PDB file of C-alpha atoms in Angstrom:
ATOM      1  CA  SER A   1      -6.116  -4.309 -14.639  1.00 64.00           C
ATOM      2  CA  GLY A   2      -4.604  -5.833 -11.325  1.00 73.00           C
ATOM      3  CA  LYS A   3      -4.309  -9.431 -12.483  1.00 79.00           C
ATOM      4  CA  LEU A   4      -2.799  -7.823 -15.386  1.00 83.00           C
ATOM      5  CA  LEU A   5       0.009  -5.842 -13.574  1.00 86.00           C
ATOM      6  CA  MET A   6       1.027  -8.480 -11.263  1.00 88.00           C
ATOM      7  CA  SER A   7       0.713 -10.667 -13.877  1.00 87.00           C
ATOM      8  CA  ASP A   8       3.224  -8.434 -15.832  1.00 86.00           C
ATOM      9  CA  CYS A   9       6.274  -7.455 -12.358  1.00 87.00           C
ATOM     10  CA  PHE A  10       6.315 -10.985 -10.897  1.00 88.00           C
ATOM     11  CA  ALA A  11       5.026 -13.742 -13.877  1.00 85.00           C
ATOM     12  CA  VAL A  12       8.445 -13.417 -15.881  1.00 82.00           C
ATOM     13  CA  THR A  13       9.992 -12.768 -12.621  1.00 82.00           C
ATOM     14  CA  MET A  14       8.735 -15.423 -10.497  1.00 87.00           C
ATOM     15  CA  PRO A  15       6.613 -18.143 -11.835  1.00 86.00           C
ATOM     16  CA  GLU A  16       5.496 -20.166  -9.515  1.00 88.00           C
ATOM     17  CA  ILE A  17       4.214 -17.903  -7.381  1.00 87.00           C
ATOM     18  CA  ALA A  18       2.753 -14.751  -9.494  1.00 87.00           C
ATOM     19  CA  THR A  19       0.623 -17.838 -10.813  1.00 89.00           C
ATOM     20  CA  PRO A  20      -2.830 -16.974 -12.622  1.00 89.00           C
ATOM     21  CA  ALA A  21      -4.498 -17.722  -9.093  1.00 90.00           C
ATOM     22  CA  ALA A  22      -2.554 -15.612  -7.005  1.00 90.00           C
ATOM     23  CA  CYS A  23      -3.104 -12.733  -9.263  1.00 89.00           C
ATOM     24  CA  ALA A  24      -6.807 -13.312  -9.186  1.00 90.00           C
ATOM     25  CA  ALA A  25      -6.420 -13.511  -5.643  1.00 92.00           C
ATOM     26  CA  PHE A  26      -4.835 -10.561  -5.594  1.00 92.00           C
ATOM     27  CA  VAL A  27      -7.859  -8.149  -7.443  1.00 92.00           C
ATOM     28  CA  SER A  28     -10.616  -9.694  -5.165  1.00 93.00           C
ATOM     29  CA  ALA A  29      -8.139  -7.936  -2.117  1.00 94.00           C
ATOM     30  CA  LEU A  30      -7.933  -4.810  -3.267  1.00 93.00           C
ATOM     31  CA  ALA A  31     -12.048  -4.965  -4.103  1.00 93.00           C
ATOM     32  CA  PHE A  32     -11.419  -5.784  -0.095  1.00 96.00           C
ATOM     33  CA  MET A  33      -9.253  -2.876   0.439  1.00 96.00           C
ATOM     34  CA  ASN A  34     -10.794  -0.501  -0.915  1.00 94.00           C
ATOM     35  CA  THR A  35     -14.612  -1.499   1.211  1.00 94.00           C
ATOM     36  CA  ALA A  36     -12.297  -1.906   4.603  1.00 95.00           C
ATOM     37  CA  GLY A  37     -11.120   0.916   3.629  1.00 94.00           C
ATOM     38  CA  ARG A  38     -14.222   2.622   3.697  1.00 93.00           C
ATOM     39  CA  LEU A  39     -14.633   1.555   7.268  1.00 93.00           C
ATOM     40  CA  VAL A  40     -11.581   1.959   8.986  1.00 95.00           C
ATOM     41  CA  TRP A  41     -10.657   5.901   8.239  1.00 94.00           C
ATOM     42  CA  GLY A  42     -13.770   6.324   8.735  1.00 91.00           C
ATOM     43  CA  VAL A  43     -13.866   5.475  12.505  1.00 93.00           C
ATOM     44  CA  VAL A  44     -10.151   6.561  12.368  1.00 94.00           C
ATOM     45  CA  GLY A  45     -11.451   9.875  10.926  1.00 91.00           C
ATOM     46  CA  ASP A  46     -13.654  10.474  13.712  1.00 90.00           C
ATOM     47  CA  LYS A  47     -11.039   9.811  16.257  1.00 92.00           C
ATOM     48  CA  ILE A  48      -7.862  12.431  15.117  1.00 93.00           C
ATOM     49  CA  GLY A  49     -10.200  14.650  12.803  1.00 90.00           C
ATOM     50  CA  ARG A  50     -10.536  14.317   8.998  1.00 90.00           C
ATOM     51  CA  ARG A  51      -7.805  16.881   8.276  1.00 89.00           C
ATOM     52  CA  ASN A  52      -5.223  14.311   9.650  1.00 91.00           C
ATOM     53  CA  THR A  53      -6.983  11.706   8.203  1.00 93.00           C
ATOM     54  CA  LEU A  54      -6.570  13.278   4.319  1.00 91.00           C
ATOM     55  CA  LEU A  55      -2.477  14.367   5.802  1.00 91.00           C
ATOM     56  CA  THR A  56      -1.992  10.594   6.922  1.00 93.00           C
ATOM     57  CA  PHE A  57      -3.212   9.438   3.433  1.00 93.00           C
ATOM     58  CA  ALA A  58       0.242  11.836   2.177  1.00 92.00           C
ATOM     59  CA  VAL A  59       2.311   8.142   3.126  1.00 94.00           C
ATOM     60  CA  THR A  60       0.789   6.729   0.134  1.00 94.00           C
ATOM     61  CA  ALA A  61       3.196   9.193  -2.210  1.00 95.00           C
ATOM     62  CA  PRO A  62       6.810   8.232  -1.333  1.00 95.00           C
ATOM     63  CA  VAL A  63       4.940   4.663  -0.839  1.00 95.00           C
ATOM     64  CA  CYS A  64       4.231   4.630  -4.596  1.00 95.00           C
ATOM     65  CA  ALA A  65       7.506   5.660  -5.705  1.00 95.00           C
ATOM     66  CA  ALA A  66       9.712   3.056  -3.948  1.00 95.00           C
ATOM     67  CA  ILE A  67       7.340  -0.081  -6.170  1.00 94.00           C
ATOM     68  CA  PRO A  68       9.218   0.436  -9.054  1.00 93.00           C
ATOM     69  CA  THR A  69      12.452  -0.481  -6.762  1.00 93.00           C
ATOM     70  CA  LEU A  70      10.344  -3.078  -5.169  1.00 92.00           C
ATOM     71  CA  ILE A  71       9.639  -4.718  -8.599  1.00 92.00           C
ATOM     72  CA  HIS A  72      13.635  -3.791  -8.938  1.00 91.00           C
ATOM     73  CA  ALA A  73      14.838  -5.817  -6.901  1.00 90.00           C
ATOM     74  CA  GLY A  74      12.401  -9.097  -7.354  1.00 87.00           C
ATOM     75  CA  ALA A  75      13.537  -9.519 -10.888  1.00 84.00           C
ATOM     76  CA  ALA A  76      17.085  -8.921 -10.556  1.00 81.00           C
ATOM     77  CA  SER A  77      18.288  -9.902  -6.816  1.00 82.00           C
ATOM     78  CA  PRO A  78      16.211 -13.990  -6.727  1.00 79.00           C
ATOM     79  CA  ALA A  79      17.725 -14.293  -3.337  1.00 83.00           C
ATOM     80  CA  LEU A  80      15.739 -12.511  -1.779  1.00 86.00           C
ATOM     81  CA  GLY A  81      12.421 -14.804  -3.098  1.00 85.00           C
ATOM     82  CA  ALA A  82       9.043 -13.811  -2.423  1.00 88.00           C
ATOM     83  CA  ALA A  83       9.577 -10.193   0.153  1.00 92.00           C
ATOM     84  CA  PRO A  84       9.775  -7.992  -2.755  1.00 91.00           C
ATOM     85  CA  LEU A  85       6.497  -9.534  -4.451  1.00 92.00           C
ATOM     86  CA  VAL A  86       4.527  -9.295  -0.586  1.00 93.00           C
ATOM     87  CA  ALA A  87       6.456  -5.975  -0.061  1.00 94.00           C
ATOM     88  CA  PHE A  88       4.791  -4.813  -2.978  1.00 94.00           C
ATOM     89  CA  ALA A  89       1.204  -6.124  -2.966  1.00 93.00           C
ATOM     90  CA  GLY A  90       1.372  -4.744   0.796  1.00 94.00           C
ATOM     91  CA  SER A  91       1.801  -1.632  -0.599  1.00 95.00           C
ATOM     92  CA  THR A  92      -0.881  -1.526  -2.988  1.00 94.00           C
ATOM     93  CA  LEU A  93      -2.898  -3.326  -0.836  1.00 95.00           C
ATOM     94  CA  GLY A  94      -2.384  -0.266   1.542  1.00 95.00           C
ATOM     95  CA  ILE A  95      -2.648   2.534  -0.963  1.00 95.00           C
ATOM     96  CA  ILE A  96      -6.182   1.144  -2.381  1.00 95.00           C
ATOM     97  CA  ALA A  97      -6.929   1.175   1.487  1.00 95.00           C
ATOM     98  CA  CYS A  98      -6.107   5.105   1.778  1.00 94.00           C
ATOM     99  CA  TYR A  99      -8.246   5.424  -1.450  1.00 92.00           C
ATOM    100  CA  GLY A 100     -11.037   3.630  -0.218  1.00 93.00           C
ATOM    101  CA  GLY A 101     -11.125   5.342   3.001  1.00 93.00           C
ATOM    102  CA  LEU A 102     -10.937   9.108   1.468  1.00 92.00           C
ATOM    103  CA  PHE A 103     -14.611   8.610   0.310  1.00 89.00           C
ATOM    104  CA  ALA A 104     -15.324   7.898   4.083  1.00 91.00           C
ATOM    105  CA  VAL A 105     -14.090  10.912   4.534  1.00 93.00           C
ATOM    106  CA  LEU A 106     -14.192  13.830   2.470  1.00 90.00           C
ATOM    107  CA  PRO A 107     -17.623  14.039   2.522  1.00 90.00           C
ATOM    108  CA  ALA A 108     -17.685  14.995   6.239  1.00 90.00           C
ATOM    109  CA  TYR A 109     -14.284  17.022   5.629  1.00 90.00           C
ATOM    110  CA  VAL A 110     -15.924  18.934   2.592  1.00 88.00           C
ATOM    111  CA  ALA A 111     -18.590  19.578   5.437  1.00 87.00           C
ATOM    112  CA  ASP A 112     -16.038  20.834   8.141  1.00 85.00           C
ATOM    113  CA  ILE A 113     -14.796  22.880   5.578  1.00 84.00           C
ATOM    114  CA  PHE A 114     -17.692  24.821   4.279  1.00 80.00           C
ATOM    115  CA  GLY A 115     -20.323  23.731   6.260  1.00 80.00           C
ATOM    116  CA  PRO A 116     -23.323  21.061   5.761  1.00 83.00           C
ATOM    117  CA  LYS A 117     -26.035  23.617   4.131  1.00 81.00           C
ATOM    118  CA  HIS A 118     -23.685  22.871   0.451  1.00 80.00           C
ATOM    119  CA  ALA A 119     -22.034  19.604   1.864  1.00 84.00           C
ATOM    120  CA  GLY A 120     -24.024  18.148  -1.262  1.00 87.00           C
ATOM    121  CA  ALA A 121     -23.857  20.096  -4.234  1.00 86.00           C
ATOM    122  CA  ILE A 122     -19.847  20.687  -3.491  1.00 86.00           C
ATOM    123  CA  MET A 123     -19.294  16.622  -3.278  1.00 89.00           C
ATOM    124  CA  GLY A 124     -21.607  16.598  -5.902  1.00 89.00           C
ATOM    125  CA  ARG A 125     -18.741  18.766  -8.112  1.00 88.00           C
ATOM    126  CA  LEU A 126     -15.684  16.924  -6.414  1.00 88.00           C
ATOM    127  CA  LEU A 127     -17.197  13.694  -7.598  1.00 88.00           C
ATOM    128  CA  CYS A 128     -17.626  15.064 -11.353  1.00 90.00           C
ATOM    129  CA  GLY A 129     -13.475  15.137 -10.988  1.00 86.00           C
ATOM    130  CA  TYR A 130     -13.681  11.546 -10.175  1.00 84.00           C
ATOM    131  CA  SER A 131     -15.529  10.401 -12.831  1.00 88.00           C
ATOM    132  CA  ALA A 132     -13.422  12.090 -15.833  1.00 89.00           C
ATOM    133  CA  ALA A 133     -10.795  10.536 -13.446  1.00 86.00           C
ATOM    134  CA  ALA A 134     -12.223   6.840 -14.444  1.00 86.00           C
ATOM    135  CA  ILE A 135     -12.581   8.221 -17.667  1.00 89.00           C
ATOM    136  CA  ALA A 136      -8.498   9.492 -18.433  1.00 89.00           C
ATOM    137  CA  GLY A 137      -7.492   6.776 -16.305  1.00 86.00           C
ATOM    138  CA  PRO A 138      -6.527   3.711 -18.026  1.00 85.00           C
ATOM    139  CA  GLY A 139      -6.616   5.233 -21.362  1.00 89.00           C
ATOM    140  CA  MET A 140      -2.830   7.398 -19.403  1.00 90.00           C
ATOM    141  CA  LEU A 141      -2.278   3.973 -17.829  1.00 88.00           C
ATOM    142  CA  ALA A 142      -2.203   2.731 -21.605  1.00 89.00           C
ATOM    143  CA  THR A 143      -0.234   4.898 -22.889  1.00 92.00           C
ATOM    144  CA  LEU A 144       2.214   5.147 -20.509  1.00 91.00           C
ATOM    145  CA  ARG A 145       2.464   0.820 -20.503  1.00 91.00           C
ATOM    146  CA  ALA A 146       2.555   0.795 -24.797  1.00 93.00           C
ATOM    147  CA  ARG A 147       5.772   3.869 -24.205  1.00 93.00           C
ATOM    148  CA  GLY A 148       7.864   1.495 -21.831  1.00 92.00           C
ATOM    149  CA  ASP A 149       6.616  -1.532 -23.973  1.00 94.00           C
ATOM    150  CA  ARG A 150       7.713   0.863 -27.096  1.00 95.00           C
ATOM    151  CA  ALA A 151      11.476   1.434 -24.984  1.00 94.00           C
ATOM    152  CA  ALA A 152      12.281  -2.108 -23.773  1.00 94.00           C
ATOM    153  CA  VAL A 153      11.859  -3.432 -27.279  1.00 94.00           C
ATOM    154  CA  GLU A 154      14.194  -1.081 -28.186  1.00 94.00           C
ATOM    155  CA  GLU A 155      16.739  -2.118 -25.717  1.00 94.00           C
ATOM    156  CA  LEU A 156      16.160  -5.142 -26.675  1.00 94.00           C
ATOM    157  CA  ALA A 157      16.309  -5.013 -30.720  1.00 93.00           C
ATOM    158  CA  ALA A 158      19.708  -2.970 -29.528  1.00 92.00           C
ATOM    159  CA  LYS A 159      21.318  -5.920 -28.275  1.00 93.00           C
ATOM    160  CA  VAL A 160      20.057  -8.503 -31.597  1.00 92.00           C
ATOM    161  CA  ASP A 161      22.921  -9.037 -34.000  1.00 91.00           C
ATOM    162  CA  PRO A 162      20.605  -8.080 -37.453  1.00 91.00           C
ATOM    163  CA  GLU A 163      21.170 -10.287 -38.811  1.00 92.00           C
ATOM    164  CA  VAL A 164      19.375 -13.458 -36.828  1.00 92.00           C
ATOM    165  CA  PHE A 165      16.630  -9.880 -36.439  1.00 92.00           C
ATOM    166  CA  ALA A 166      16.476 -10.856 -40.076  1.00 93.00           C
ATOM    167  CA  ASN A 167      15.948 -14.261 -40.370  1.00 92.00           C
ATOM    168  CA  THR A 168      12.994 -13.754 -37.272  1.00 92.00           C
ATOM    169  CA  PHE A 169      11.354 -11.128 -38.902  1.00 93.00           C
ATOM    170  CA  GLY A 170      11.572 -10.673 -41.800  1.00 91.00           C
ATOM    171  CA  ALA A 171      12.577  -7.125 -42.289  1.00 91.00           C
ATOM    172  CA  SER A 172      15.539  -4.795 -41.001  1.00 91.00           C
ATOM    173  CA  ILE A 173      15.700  -3.693 -38.047  1.00 91.00           C
ATOM    174  CA  ASP A 174      15.116  -0.348 -39.613  1.00 91.00           C
ATOM    175  CA  SER A 175      11.528  -1.597 -39.952  1.00 93.00           C
ATOM    176  CA  LEU A 176      11.264  -2.069 -35.905  1.00 93.00           C
ATOM    177  CA  PRO A 177       8.587   0.531 -35.433  1.00 93.00           C
ATOM    178  CA  GLU A 178       6.562  -0.662 -37.875  1.00 94.00           C
ATOM    179  CA  LEU A 179       6.359  -4.168 -36.573  1.00 93.00           C
ATOM    180  CA  TRP A 180       6.049  -2.841 -33.261  1.00 94.00           C
ATOM    181  CA  GLU A 181       3.065  -1.176 -34.022  1.00 93.00           C
ATOM    182  CA  ALA A 182       2.321  -4.253 -36.049  1.00 92.00           C
ATOM    183  CA  LYS A 183       2.751  -6.108 -33.246  1.00 92.00           C
ATOM    184  CA  THR A 184       5.005  -8.290 -34.877  1.00 93.00           C
ATOM    185  CA  VAL A 185       8.036  -7.394 -32.554  1.00 93.00           C
ATOM    186  CA  THR A 186       7.451  -7.799 -29.212  1.00 93.00           C
ATOM    187  CA  ILE A 187       9.671  -8.458 -26.203  1.00 93.00           C
ATOM    188  CA  GLN A 188       9.049 -12.592 -25.298  1.00 92.00           C
ATOM    189  CA  ASN A 189       9.820 -12.743 -29.110  1.00 92.00           C
ATOM    190  CA  LEU A 190      13.121 -10.390 -28.608  1.00 93.00           C
ATOM    191  CA  MET A 191      14.323 -12.472 -25.771  1.00 92.00           C
ATOM    192  CA  ALA A 192      13.853 -16.003 -27.752  1.00 92.00           C
ATOM    193  CA  ILE A 193      16.510 -14.805 -30.075  1.00 92.00           C
ATOM    194  CA  LEU A 194      18.646 -13.319 -27.493  1.00 92.00           C
ATOM    195  CA  PRO A 195      21.802 -15.810 -27.468  1.00 89.00           C
ATOM    196  CA  PRO A 196      21.596 -16.848 -23.211  1.00 87.00           C
ATOM    197  CA  ASP A 197      25.136 -16.624 -22.440  1.00 88.00           C
ATOM    198  CA  MET A 198      24.194 -12.536 -22.496  1.00 87.00           C
ATOM    199  CA  HIS A 199      22.219 -12.923 -19.199  1.00 86.00           C
ATOM    200  CA  VAL A 200      19.439 -10.322 -20.252  1.00 88.00           C
ATOM    201  CA  ILE A 201      17.010  -9.769 -18.273  1.00 88.00           C
ATOM    202  CA  ASP A 202      13.423 -10.325 -19.277  1.00 89.00           C
ATOM    203  CA  PRO A 203      12.464  -6.036 -18.773  1.00 91.00           C
ATOM    204  CA  THR A 204       8.383  -6.713 -18.367  1.00 90.00           C
ATOM    205  CA  TYR A 205       8.246  -6.083 -15.076  1.00 90.00           C
ATOM    206  CA  THR A 206       9.630  -2.195 -16.254  1.00 90.00           C
ATOM    207  CA  LEU A 207       6.860  -1.423 -18.056  1.00 91.00           C
ATOM    208  CA  TYR A 208       4.629   0.317 -15.680  1.00 91.00           C
ATOM    209  CA  THR A 209       7.943   2.177 -14.158  1.00 92.00           C
ATOM    210  CA  ASP A 210       6.699   5.959 -15.597  1.00 92.00           C
ATOM    211  CA  THR A 211       2.946   5.483 -14.212  1.00 91.00           C
ATOM    212  CA  PHE A 212       4.054   4.595 -10.473  1.00 94.00           C
ATOM    213  CA  TYR A 213       6.289   7.906 -10.696  1.00 95.00           C
ATOM    214  CA  ILE A 214       3.507   9.594 -12.007  1.00 94.00           C
ATOM    215  CA  MET A 215       1.427   8.720  -9.152  1.00 93.00           C
ATOM    216  CA  SER A 216       2.992   9.681  -7.077  1.00 95.00           C
ATOM    217  CA  GLY A 217       3.725  13.000  -7.965  1.00 95.00           C
ATOM    218  CA  LEU A 218       0.015  13.209  -8.152  1.00 92.00           C
ATOM    219  CA  LEU A 219      -0.159  11.408  -4.413  1.00 93.00           C
ATOM    220  CA  ALA A 220       2.566  14.185  -3.297  1.00 94.00           C
ATOM    221  CA  ALA A 221       0.444  17.243  -5.210  1.00 94.00           C
ATOM    222  CA  ALA A 222      -2.973  16.139  -3.317  1.00 89.00           C
ATOM    223  CA  ALA A 223      -1.373  16.061   0.049  1.00 90.00           C
ATOM    224  CA  VAL A 224      -0.627  19.675  -0.470  1.00 92.00           C
ATOM    225  CA  ALA A 225      -3.462  20.416  -1.418  1.00 88.00           C
ATOM    226  CA  SER A 226      -4.778  18.794   1.364  1.00 85.00           C
ATOM    227  CA  TRP A 227      -2.314  20.342   3.607  1.00 88.00           C
ATOM    228  CA  SER A 228      -3.293  23.992   2.817  1.00 85.00           C
ATOM    229  CA  THR A 229      -6.886  23.421   3.035  1.00 80.00           C
ATOM    230  CA  GLY A 230      -8.987  24.063   6.356  1.00 69.00           C
ATOM    231  CA  PRO A 231     -11.899  25.807   7.869  1.00 67.00           C
ATOM    232  CA  MET A 232     -12.098  29.534   7.310  1.00 64.00           C
ATOM    233  CA  SER A 233     -11.003  31.895   9.991  1.00 64.00           C
ATOM    234  CA  VAL A 234     -13.234  34.125  11.321  1.00 60.00           C
ATOM    235  CA  LYS A 235     -11.514  37.385   9.986  1.00 72.00           C
ATOM    236  CA  ALA A 236     -11.968  35.337   6.396  1.00 69.00           C
ATOM    237  CA  ILE A 237     -15.152  35.201   6.934  1.00 64.00           C
ATOM    238  CA  GLU A 238     -16.154  38.070   8.693  1.00 70.00           C
ATOM    239  CA  LYS A 239     -14.497  40.033   5.460  1.00 79.00           C
ATOM    240  CA  ILE A 240     -16.872  37.981   2.465  1.00 73.00           C
ATOM    241  CA  LEU A 241     -19.601  38.830   4.939  1.00 72.00           C
ATOM    242  CA  ARG A 242     -18.617  43.321   5.032  1.00 81.00           C
ATOM    243  CA  ALA A 243     -17.897  42.933   1.089  1.00 82.00           C
ATOM    244  CA  ARG A 244     -21.260  40.836   0.257  1.00 78.00           C
ATOM    245  CA  ASN A 245     -22.969  43.902   2.697  1.00 80.00           C
ATOM    246  CA  ASN A 246     -21.363  46.591   0.635  1.00 79.00           C
ATOM    247  CA  ASN A 247     -22.435  44.517  -2.439  1.00 78.00           C
ATOM    248  CA  THR A 248     -25.274  44.651  -1.239  1.00 77.00           C
ATOM    249  CA  LYS A 249     -25.891  48.181  -0.285  1.00 72.00           C
ATOM    250  CA  ALA A 250     -24.173  50.020  -3.899  1.00 73.00           C
ATOM    251  CA  ASN A 251     -27.284  47.205  -5.687  1.00 74.00           C
ATOM    252  CA  ASN A 252     -29.662  49.560  -3.721  1.00 72.00           C
ATOM    253  CA  ALA A 253     -28.931  52.833  -3.971  1.00 62.00           C
TER     254      ALA A 253
END
């Protein structure tokens, strides 16, 4: 969820700003931008064209790819203050606004390409894809987060004295996979036993790095698909009609 995302990325490095109340407000802002995007982008689509609007959404791909850098800056550069968090919030809210705008523009764009007669049926098929993504998305997010958590735990465990590790968790460091699966060893537990003079930064903020990069790739693929799609040319329509007429004549013969 958006609250967990904000908390994991900034609550450790900016606890005075990324409070539980602020994280909850962030979730509300996401919902607001989703709704606002449907209203604003629908009007924009009427002004500049639906295809141009969809191509404008391509900017979300590099923005999404830049988010891990913003998160890292917030953790590694305290002198920047709240600037990385503000940039992160603005970026994610902008992406969500484009997501909401897609639902406002897509039905009309489908009608522009395929005609209004079958637009409803085509949109029904497209929404089946959205339903599948809604089911698969959270599972994929959880898997990627767990993979990032395990990698962070392994990296921290390598910095812990083996004797201290064994005394703390009652098992050798060789049992780390089993201890991680049982949630006996966590990032917070390892951070607690690391010597302060090592100045190790809590890696919780890195748990979503792979997620954002994968999302960026998917958004880029969607942008390419939007760019390559457009209304059929007159020649293409004539070719289809000729083929249909030839098939009809062959069947009648």
